[in-house]
Amino acid sequence: MKGTRDSKTPPIVSLAAGGVAGGIEAFTSYPLEFAKTRVQLRSQKGIPTPRNPFRVVTQVYQKEGIRALYKGCAALVVGSIAKDGVRFLFFDQIKHAFADPQTGTLSPLRNLAAGMTAGVVASITAVTPTERIKTALIDDARNERRFRSGLHATSVIWKEHGMLGLYRGFAGTTLKQASATAFRMGTYNILKDFETTRDIPQNTAVNFANGSVAGIVTTLCTQPFDVIKTRSQSAYGTSTAEAVKSILIDYGIRGFWKGTTMRLGRTVFSGGILFTSYEAAVKIIMPIYSKTAQTVSAEVS
């Protein structure tokens, strides 16, 4: 069985292609992310929150305008560029470390383990602080509106709470990233391995379909961690334990799957975009990298 990607893909190519894919995915799917986050935050008294993501988007657009739907988008795009660059970089490298020495392939469990490890690294290096800023901006826009921008929110949170304030919700975010990356990257690579053994051509449509299926699996398996993370990273922030308690008080066990429909809408769409963009970016960047490497090698020799 052949690996899901070229085993010789250089780290810099994985990093760059992952960053490009993450930025594209975050921007194009942000309104659905915005709607999902609004639903997961504590509801304002007397104002019921609709379950339909498109209704949330429509209501916000009608009352607050198109700019409101992209509140916190810059923070997520920057975070996604870093997150997915790191995630693809470490997944591609860890995947080879976990591969069977005889065949160079990964079992489904090793695929998941490689994804989980990459998710933890991404959470520590990029995801937690950027998700904290994005969520705080969305929450703040409902009431006080004291944050003027992502940079201003970062400055205020830093002054009020220090570094720990930017890492509020770290436990929930890391659990989410570890599990989400494991299921998303693992599922995608398992599907590609399966298709390779049956000589199914890898084109844009197949890549998009694989990414969408990976998005569905990821959402259903990791939604509780996403809800806990969102509650922890509200405008003023709470501990992970307090977030869990508030969810149980507000909605009971079912509350841990709050926003599932909205997140499904985003992850099916974004999963397809993410992996399709990544594969396309690798095809564009790889020849440039190879040409540059050959030029440098020739000059050195």
mmCIF file of C-alpha atoms in Angstrom:
data_model
loop_
_atom_site.group_PDB
_atom_site.id
_atom_site.type_symbol
_atom_site.label_atom_id
_atom_site.label_comp_id
_atom_site.label_asym_id
_atom_site.label_seq_id
_atom_site.Cartn_x
_atom_site.Cartn_y
_atom_site.Cartn_z
ATOM 1 C CA MET A 1 0.000 0.000 0.000
ATOM 2 C CA LYS A 2 1.280 3.411 -0.908
ATOM 3 C CA GLY A 3 1.334 6.272 1.635
ATOM 4 C CA THR A 4 -1.223 8.994 1.402
ATOM 5 C CA ARG A 5 1.310 11.603 0.380
ATOM 6 C CA ASP A 6 4.788 11.603 -1.005
ATOM 7 C CA SER A 7 7.034 10.491 1.815
ATOM 8 C CA LYS A 8 9.700 12.917 0.552
ATOM 9 C CA THR A 9 7.553 16.035 0.911
ATOM 10 C CA PRO A 10 9.973 18.536 2.523
ATOM 11 C CA PRO A 11 8.947 20.076 5.858
ATOM 12 C CA ILE A 12 8.967 23.620 4.424
ATOM 13 C CA VAL A 13 6.502 22.550 1.716
ATOM 14 C CA SER A 14 4.167 20.950 4.274
ATOM 15 C CA LEU A 15 4.367 24.096 6.421
ATOM 16 C CA ALA A 16 3.722 26.531 3.560
ATOM 17 C CA ALA A 17 0.972 24.485 1.902
ATOM 18 C CA GLY A 18 -0.740 23.891 5.242
ATOM 19 C CA GLY A 19 -0.643 27.615 6.034
ATOM 20 C CA VAL A 20 -2.142 28.558 2.654
ATOM 21 C CA ALA A 21 -4.873 25.926 3.012
ATOM 22 C CA GLY A 22 -5.677 27.009 6.575
ATOM 23 C CA GLY A 23 -6.044 30.665 5.623
ATOM 24 C CA ILE A 24 -8.333 29.889 2.679
ATOM 25 C CA GLU A 25 -10.479 27.503 4.732
ATOM 26 C CA ALA A 26 -10.839 29.888 7.672
ATOM 27 C CA PHE A 27 -11.900 32.894 5.603
ATOM 28 C CA THR A 28 -14.364 31.120 3.320
ATOM 29 C CA SER A 29 -16.172 29.278 6.125
ATOM 30 C CA TYR A 30 -16.042 31.983 8.819
ATOM 31 C CA PRO A 31 -19.739 33.026 8.876
ATOM 32 C CA LEU A 32 -20.692 29.466 9.860
ATOM 33 C CA GLU A 33 -17.966 29.446 12.527
ATOM 34 C CA PHE A 34 -19.346 32.768 13.796
ATOM 35 C CA ALA A 35 -22.881 31.330 14.006
ATOM 36 C CA LYS A 36 -21.688 28.193 15.792
ATOM 37 C CA THR A 37 -19.760 30.213 18.366
ATOM 38 C CA ARG A 38 -22.733 32.497 19.050
ATOM 39 C CA VAL A 39 -24.944 29.480 19.779
ATOM 40 C CA GLN A 40 -22.419 27.884 22.138
ATOM 41 C CA LEU A 41 -21.995 31.022 24.254
ATOM 42 C CA ARG A 42 -24.490 31.574 27.071
ATOM 43 C CA SER A 43 -27.822 32.844 25.755
ATOM 44 C CA GLN A 44 -29.019 36.286 26.747
ATOM 45 C CA LYS A 45 -32.169 36.177 28.876
ATOM 46 C CA GLY A 46 -35.349 36.437 26.861
ATOM 47 C CA ILE A 47 -33.527 36.112 23.549
ATOM 48 C CA PRO A 48 -33.734 32.530 22.232
ATOM 49 C CA THR A 49 -30.942 31.409 19.915
ATOM 50 C CA PRO A 50 -32.077 29.697 16.687
ATOM 51 C CA ARG A 51 -30.623 26.305 15.806
ATOM 52 C CA ASN A 52 -30.429 26.989 12.073
ATOM 53 C CA PRO A 53 -26.974 28.445 11.267
ATOM 54 C CA PHE A 54 -28.270 30.304 8.231
ATOM 55 C CA ARG A 55 -30.941 31.989 10.356
ATOM 56 C CA VAL A 56 -28.269 33.129 12.824
ATOM 57 C CA VAL A 57 -26.194 34.510 9.966
ATOM 58 C CA THR A 58 -29.253 36.228 8.452
ATOM 59 C CA GLN A 59 -30.304 37.797 11.764
ATOM 60 C CA VAL A 60 -26.825 39.135 12.505
ATOM 61 C CA TYR A 61 -26.519 40.476 8.962
ATOM 62 C CA GLN A 62 -29.893 42.250 9.168
ATOM 63 C CA LYS A 63 -29.253 43.782 12.597
ATOM 64 C CA GLU A 64 -25.501 44.417 12.550
ATOM 65 C CA GLY A 65 -24.361 44.283 8.934
ATOM 66 C CA ILE A 66 -21.879 42.148 7.008
ATOM 67 C CA ARG A 67 -18.880 43.331 9.065
ATOM 68 C CA ALA A 68 -20.399 41.768 12.191
ATOM 69 C CA LEU A 69 -20.321 38.323 10.575
ATOM 70 C CA TYR A 70 -16.550 38.629 10.241
ATOM 71 C CA LYS A 71 -15.952 39.837 13.808
ATOM 72 C CA GLY A 72 -12.898 37.908 14.985
ATOM 73 C CA CYS A 73 -12.181 36.583 11.482
ATOM 74 C CA ALA A 74 -8.692 38.088 11.273
ATOM 75 C CA ALA A 75 -7.669 36.329 14.486
ATOM 76 C CA LEU A 76 -8.993 33.006 13.180
ATOM 77 C CA VAL A 77 -7.334 33.401 9.766
ATOM 78 C CA VAL A 78 -3.961 34.220 11.345
ATOM 79 C CA GLY A 79 -4.418 31.357 13.776
ATOM 80 C CA SER A 80 -5.478 28.959 11.020
ATOM 81 C CA ILE A 81 -2.450 29.820 8.887
ATOM 82 C CA ALA A 82 -0.205 29.010 11.851
ATOM 83 C CA LYS A 83 -2.345 26.102 13.081
ATOM 84 C CA ASP A 84 -2.673 24.270 9.779
ATOM 85 C CA GLY A 85 0.887 25.011 8.769
ATOM 86 C CA VAL A 86 2.079 23.434 12.020
ATOM 87 C CA ARG A 87 -0.533 20.686 11.859
ATOM 88 C CA PHE A 88 0.374 19.517 8.355
ATOM 89 C CA LEU A 89 4.091 19.932 9.055
ATOM 90 C CA PHE A 90 4.043 17.822 12.189
ATOM 91 C CA PHE A 91 1.521 15.333 10.845
ATOM 92 C CA ASP A 92 3.612 14.671 7.747
ATOM 93 C CA GLN A 93 6.762 14.278 9.852
ATOM 94 C CA ILE A 94 5.155 12.281 12.683
ATOM 95 C CA LYS A 95 3.355 10.106 10.142
ATOM 96 C CA HIS A 96 6.675 8.936 8.745
ATOM 97 C CA ALA A 97 8.038 8.312 12.246
ATOM 98 C CA PHE A 98 4.976 6.173 13.044
ATOM 99 C CA ALA A 99 5.013 4.337 9.701
ATOM 100 C CA ASP A 100 5.705 0.623 9.456
ATOM 101 C CA PRO A 101 9.468 0.282 8.749
ATOM 102 C CA GLN A 102 8.840 -2.549 6.291
ATOM 103 C CA THR A 103 6.036 -1.070 4.168
ATOM 104 C CA GLY A 104 6.205 2.645 4.993
ATOM 105 C CA THR A 105 2.451 2.708 5.627
ATOM 106 C CA LEU A 106 0.326 3.466 8.709
ATOM 107 C CA SER A 107 -2.405 1.428 10.313
ATOM 108 C CA PRO A 108 -5.662 3.309 11.136
ATOM 109 C CA LEU A 109 -4.611 3.556 14.797
ATOM 110 C CA ARG A 110 -1.197 4.948 13.891
ATOM 111 C CA ASN A 111 -2.868 7.474 11.581
ATOM 112 C CA LEU A 112 -5.014 8.627 14.507
ATOM 113 C CA ALA A 113 -2.010 8.718 16.874
ATOM 114 C CA ALA A 114 -0.018 10.848 14.412
ATOM 115 C CA GLY A 115 -2.947 13.250 14.074
ATOM 116 C CA MET A 116 -3.425 13.472 17.849
ATOM 117 C CA THR A 117 0.237 14.347 18.408
ATOM 118 C CA ALA A 118 0.128 17.012 15.694
ATOM 119 C CA GLY A 119 -3.035 18.463 17.275
ATOM 120 C CA VAL A 120 -1.392 18.891 20.679
ATOM 121 C CA VAL A 121 1.580 20.704 19.128
ATOM 122 C CA ALA A 122 -0.760 22.981 17.122
ATOM 123 C CA SER A 123 -2.805 23.828 20.228
ATOM 124 C CA ILE A 124 0.286 24.852 22.205
ATOM 125 C CA THR A 125 1.956 26.861 19.444
ATOM 126 C CA ALA A 126 -0.956 28.614 17.741
ATOM 127 C CA VAL A 127 -4.532 27.522 18.325
ATOM 128 C CA THR A 128 -5.342 28.356 21.956
ATOM 129 C CA PRO A 129 -4.428 32.080 21.949
ATOM 130 C CA THR A 130 -5.995 32.807 18.550
ATOM 131 C CA GLU A 131 -9.182 30.901 19.404
ATOM 132 C CA ARG A 132 -9.328 32.808 22.699
ATOM 133 C CA ILE A 133 -9.201 36.158 20.866
ATOM 134 C CA LYS A 134 -11.737 35.089 18.226
ATOM 135 C CA THR A 135 -14.237 33.813 20.813
ATOM 136 C CA ALA A 136 -13.785 36.839 23.077
ATOM 137 C CA LEU A 137 -14.442 39.188 20.133
ATOM 138 C CA ILE A 138 -17.634 37.362 19.146
ATOM 139 C CA ASP A 139 -18.883 37.295 22.752
ATOM 140 C CA ASP A 140 -17.957 40.935 23.376
ATOM 141 C CA ALA A 141 -19.838 42.063 20.244
ATOM 142 C CA ARG A 142 -23.129 40.829 21.787
ATOM 143 C CA ASN A 143 -22.995 43.177 24.783
ATOM 144 C CA GLU A 144 -20.242 45.520 25.921
ATOM 145 C CA ARG A 145 -18.322 46.043 22.663
ATOM 146 C CA ARG A 146 -15.180 47.046 24.551
ATOM 147 C CA PHE A 147 -12.818 45.369 22.072
ATOM 148 C CA ARG A 148 -12.089 47.484 19.007
ATOM 149 C CA SER A 149 -10.046 44.861 17.159
ATOM 150 C CA GLY A 150 -8.134 41.645 17.577
ATOM 151 C CA LEU A 151 -4.992 43.510 18.596
ATOM 152 C CA HIS A 152 -6.937 45.617 21.088
ATOM 153 C CA ALA A 153 -8.583 42.511 22.551
ATOM 154 C CA THR A 154 -5.165 40.879 22.889
ATOM 155 C CA SER A 155 -3.816 43.965 24.660
ATOM 156 C CA VAL A 156 -6.776 44.194 27.071
ATOM 157 C CA ILE A 157 -6.723 40.491 27.939
ATOM 158 C CA TRP A 158 -2.940 40.622 28.436
ATOM 159 C CA LYS A 159 -3.221 43.628 30.790
ATOM 160 C CA GLU A 160 -6.084 42.096 32.782
ATOM 161 C CA HIS A 161 -4.946 38.481 32.979
ATOM 162 C CA GLY A 162 -1.435 38.187 31.551
ATOM 163 C CA MET A 163 -0.274 35.247 29.438
ATOM 164 C CA LEU A 164 -2.703 32.918 31.228
ATOM 165 C CA GLY A 165 -5.575 35.049 29.933
ATOM 166 C CA LEU A 166 -4.565 34.331 26.334
ATOM 167 C CA TYR A 167 -4.353 30.627 27.160
ATOM 168 C CA ARG A 168 -7.751 30.500 28.872
ATOM 169 C CA GLY A 169 -9.452 27.283 27.802
ATOM 170 C CA PHE A 170 -6.131 25.573 27.060
ATOM 171 C CA ALA A 171 -7.276 22.179 28.378
ATOM 172 C CA GLY A 172 -10.498 22.190 26.360
ATOM 173 C CA THR A 173 -8.767 23.520 23.262
ATOM 174 C CA THR A 174 -5.985 20.947 23.447
ATOM 175 C CA LEU A 175 -8.452 18.099 23.951
ATOM 176 C CA LYS A 176 -10.414 19.387 20.988
ATOM 177 C CA GLN A 177 -7.351 19.867 18.773
ATOM 178 C CA ALA A 178 -5.816 16.514 19.672
ATOM 179 C CA SER A 179 -9.037 14.617 18.981
ATOM 180 C CA ALA A 180 -10.093 16.745 15.996
ATOM 181 C CA THR A 181 -6.716 16.475 14.271
ATOM 182 C CA ALA A 182 -6.589 12.753 14.997
ATOM 183 C CA PHE A 183 -9.999 12.147 13.430
ATOM 184 C CA ARG A 184 -9.687 14.686 10.597
ATOM 185 C CA MET A 185 -6.169 13.844 9.429
ATOM 186 C CA GLY A 186 -6.536 10.181 10.314
ATOM 187 C CA THR A 187 -9.847 9.719 8.478
ATOM 188 C CA TYR A 188 -8.596 11.596 5.426
ATOM 189 C CA ASN A 189 -5.435 9.499 5.191
ATOM 190 C CA ILE A 190 -7.265 6.231 5.828
ATOM 191 C CA LEU A 191 -9.629 7.061 2.955
ATOM 192 C CA LYS A 192 -6.714 7.914 0.676
ATOM 193 C CA ASP A 193 -4.905 4.702 1.559
ATOM 194 C CA PHE A 194 -8.086 2.737 0.792
ATOM 195 C CA GLU A 195 -8.520 4.501 -2.556
ATOM 196 C CA THR A 196 -4.883 3.977 -3.514
ATOM 197 C CA THR A 197 -5.203 0.197 -3.147
ATOM 198 C CA ARG A 198 -8.160 0.323 -5.560
ATOM 199 C CA ASP A 199 -6.497 2.662 -8.052
ATOM 200 C CA ILE A 200 -9.088 5.393 -7.540
ATOM 201 C CA PRO A 201 -7.656 8.569 -9.125
ATOM 202 C CA GLN A 202 -6.945 11.429 -6.732
ATOM 203 C CA ASN A 203 -8.523 14.566 -8.179
ATOM 204 C CA THR A 204 -10.174 17.685 -6.790
ATOM 205 C CA ALA A 205 -13.596 16.052 -6.429
ATOM 206 C CA VAL A 206 -12.188 13.022 -4.573
ATOM 207 C CA ASN A 207 -10.029 15.211 -2.311
ATOM 208 C CA PHE A 208 -13.037 17.407 -1.484
ATOM 209 C CA ALA A 209 -15.234 14.367 -0.754
ATOM 210 C CA ASN A 210 -12.569 12.801 1.478
ATOM 211 C CA GLY A 211 -12.150 16.064 3.368
ATOM 212 C CA SER A 212 -15.915 16.425 3.839
ATOM 213 C CA VAL A 213 -16.258 12.886 5.226
ATOM 214 C CA ALA A 214 -13.336 13.588 7.566
ATOM 215 C CA GLY A 215 -15.161 16.740 8.694
ATOM 216 C CA ILE A 216 -18.345 14.822 9.548
ATOM 217 C CA VAL A 217 -16.466 12.192 11.578
ATOM 218 C CA THR A 218 -14.464 14.894 13.371
ATOM 219 C CA THR A 219 -17.521 16.952 14.336
ATOM 220 C CA LEU A 220 -19.569 14.099 15.742
ATOM 221 C CA CYS A 221 -16.655 12.721 17.775
ATOM 222 C CA THR A 222 -15.273 15.975 19.182
ATOM 223 C CA GLN A 223 -18.240 18.336 19.653
ATOM 224 C CA PRO A 224 -18.212 18.242 23.514
ATOM 225 C CA PHE A 225 -14.619 19.527 23.578
ATOM 226 C CA ASP A 226 -15.565 22.336 21.188
ATOM 227 C CA VAL A 227 -18.471 23.467 23.387
ATOM 228 C CA ILE A 228 -16.293 23.419 26.529
ATOM 229 C CA LYS A 229 -13.588 25.389 24.714
ATOM 230 C CA THR A 230 -16.057 28.053 23.581
ATOM 231 C CA ARG A 231 -17.506 28.530 27.074
ATOM 232 C CA SER A 232 -13.986 28.774 28.557
ATOM 233 C CA GLN A 233 -12.938 31.424 26.060
ATOM 234 C CA SER A 234 -15.845 33.870 26.391
ATOM 235 C CA ALA A 235 -15.097 37.590 26.778
ATOM 236 C CA TYR A 236 -14.101 37.304 30.468
ATOM 237 C CA GLY A 237 -13.172 33.625 30.364
ATOM 238 C CA THR A 238 -13.765 30.785 32.797
ATOM 239 C CA SER A 239 -11.881 27.672 33.844
ATOM 240 C CA THR A 240 -12.535 24.393 32.054
ATOM 241 C CA ALA A 241 -14.282 23.029 35.173
ATOM 242 C CA GLU A 242 -16.539 26.109 35.382
ATOM 243 C CA ALA A 243 -17.341 25.795 31.681
ATOM 244 C CA VAL A 244 -18.393 22.154 32.101
ATOM 245 C CA LYS A 245 -20.532 23.086 35.113
ATOM 246 C CA SER A 246 -22.255 25.958 33.277
ATOM 247 C CA ILE A 247 -23.090 23.728 30.300
ATOM 248 C CA LEU A 248 -24.643 21.084 32.557
ATOM 249 C CA ILE A 249 -26.660 23.725 34.447
ATOM 250 C CA ASP A 250 -27.909 25.389 31.267
ATOM 251 C CA TYR A 251 -28.679 22.394 29.075
ATOM 252 C CA GLY A 252 -27.750 19.111 30.750
ATOM 253 C CA ILE A 253 -25.748 16.434 28.924
ATOM 254 C CA ARG A 254 -27.282 17.429 25.589
ATOM 255 C CA GLY A 255 -25.590 20.793 25.950
ATOM 256 C CA PHE A 256 -22.226 19.248 25.100
ATOM 257 C CA TRP A 257 -23.497 18.812 21.533
ATOM 258 C CA LYS A 258 -24.750 22.408 21.303
ATOM 259 C CA GLY A 259 -24.040 23.829 17.850
ATOM 260 C CA THR A 260 -23.440 20.403 16.257
ATOM 261 C CA THR A 261 -25.616 21.189 13.244
ATOM 262 C CA MET A 262 -23.801 24.470 12.679
ATOM 263 C CA ARG A 263 -20.377 22.943 13.110
ATOM 264 C CA LEU A 264 -21.304 20.133 10.728
ATOM 265 C CA GLY A 265 -22.248 22.710 8.114
ATOM 266 C CA ARG A 266 -18.870 24.324 8.504
ATOM 267 C CA THR A 267 -16.657 21.251 8.829
ATOM 268 C CA VAL A 268 -18.169 19.438 5.831
ATOM 269 C CA PHE A 269 -17.532 22.545 3.746
ATOM 270 C CA SER A 270 -14.228 23.514 5.357
ATOM 271 C CA GLY A 271 -12.848 19.967 5.417
ATOM 272 C CA GLY A 272 -13.278 19.716 1.671
ATOM 273 C CA ILE A 273 -11.695 23.127 1.124
ATOM 274 C CA LEU A 274 -8.800 22.486 3.535
ATOM 275 C CA PHE A 275 -7.535 19.249 2.000
ATOM 276 C CA THR A 276 -8.258 20.284 -1.601
ATOM 277 C CA SER A 277 -6.347 23.535 -1.030
ATOM 278 C CA TYR A 278 -3.498 21.670 0.642
ATOM 279 C CA GLU A 279 -3.076 19.188 -2.208
ATOM 280 C CA ALA A 280 -3.238 22.027 -4.763
ATOM 281 C CA ALA A 281 -0.743 24.144 -2.797
ATOM 282 C CA VAL A 282 1.726 21.241 -2.591
ATOM 283 C CA LYS A 283 1.578 20.839 -6.383
ATOM 284 C CA ILE A 284 2.337 24.540 -6.848
ATOM 285 C CA ILE A 285 4.979 24.941 -4.128
ATOM 286 C CA MET A 286 6.863 21.665 -4.665
ATOM 287 C CA PRO A 287 8.315 22.556 -8.117
ATOM 288 C CA ILE A 288 9.358 26.006 -6.818
ATOM 289 C CA TYR A 289 11.060 24.399 -3.815
ATOM 290 C CA SER A 290 12.780 21.754 -5.952
ATOM 291 C CA LYS A 291 14.056 24.354 -8.425
ATOM 292 C CA THR A 292 15.338 26.579 -5.599
ATOM 293 C CA ALA A 293 17.019 23.631 -3.859
ATOM 294 C CA GLN A 294 18.731 22.583 -7.097
ATOM 295 C CA THR A 295 19.967 26.137 -7.696
ATOM 296 C CA VAL A 296 21.372 26.432 -4.177
ATOM 297 C CA SER A 297 22.988 22.995 -4.442
ATOM 298 C CA ALA A 298 24.621 23.919 -7.756
ATOM 299 C CA GLU A 299 25.977 27.189 -6.319
ATOM 300 C CA VAL A 300 27.380 25.420 -3.266
ATOM 301 C CA SER A 301 29.071 22.720 -5.308
#
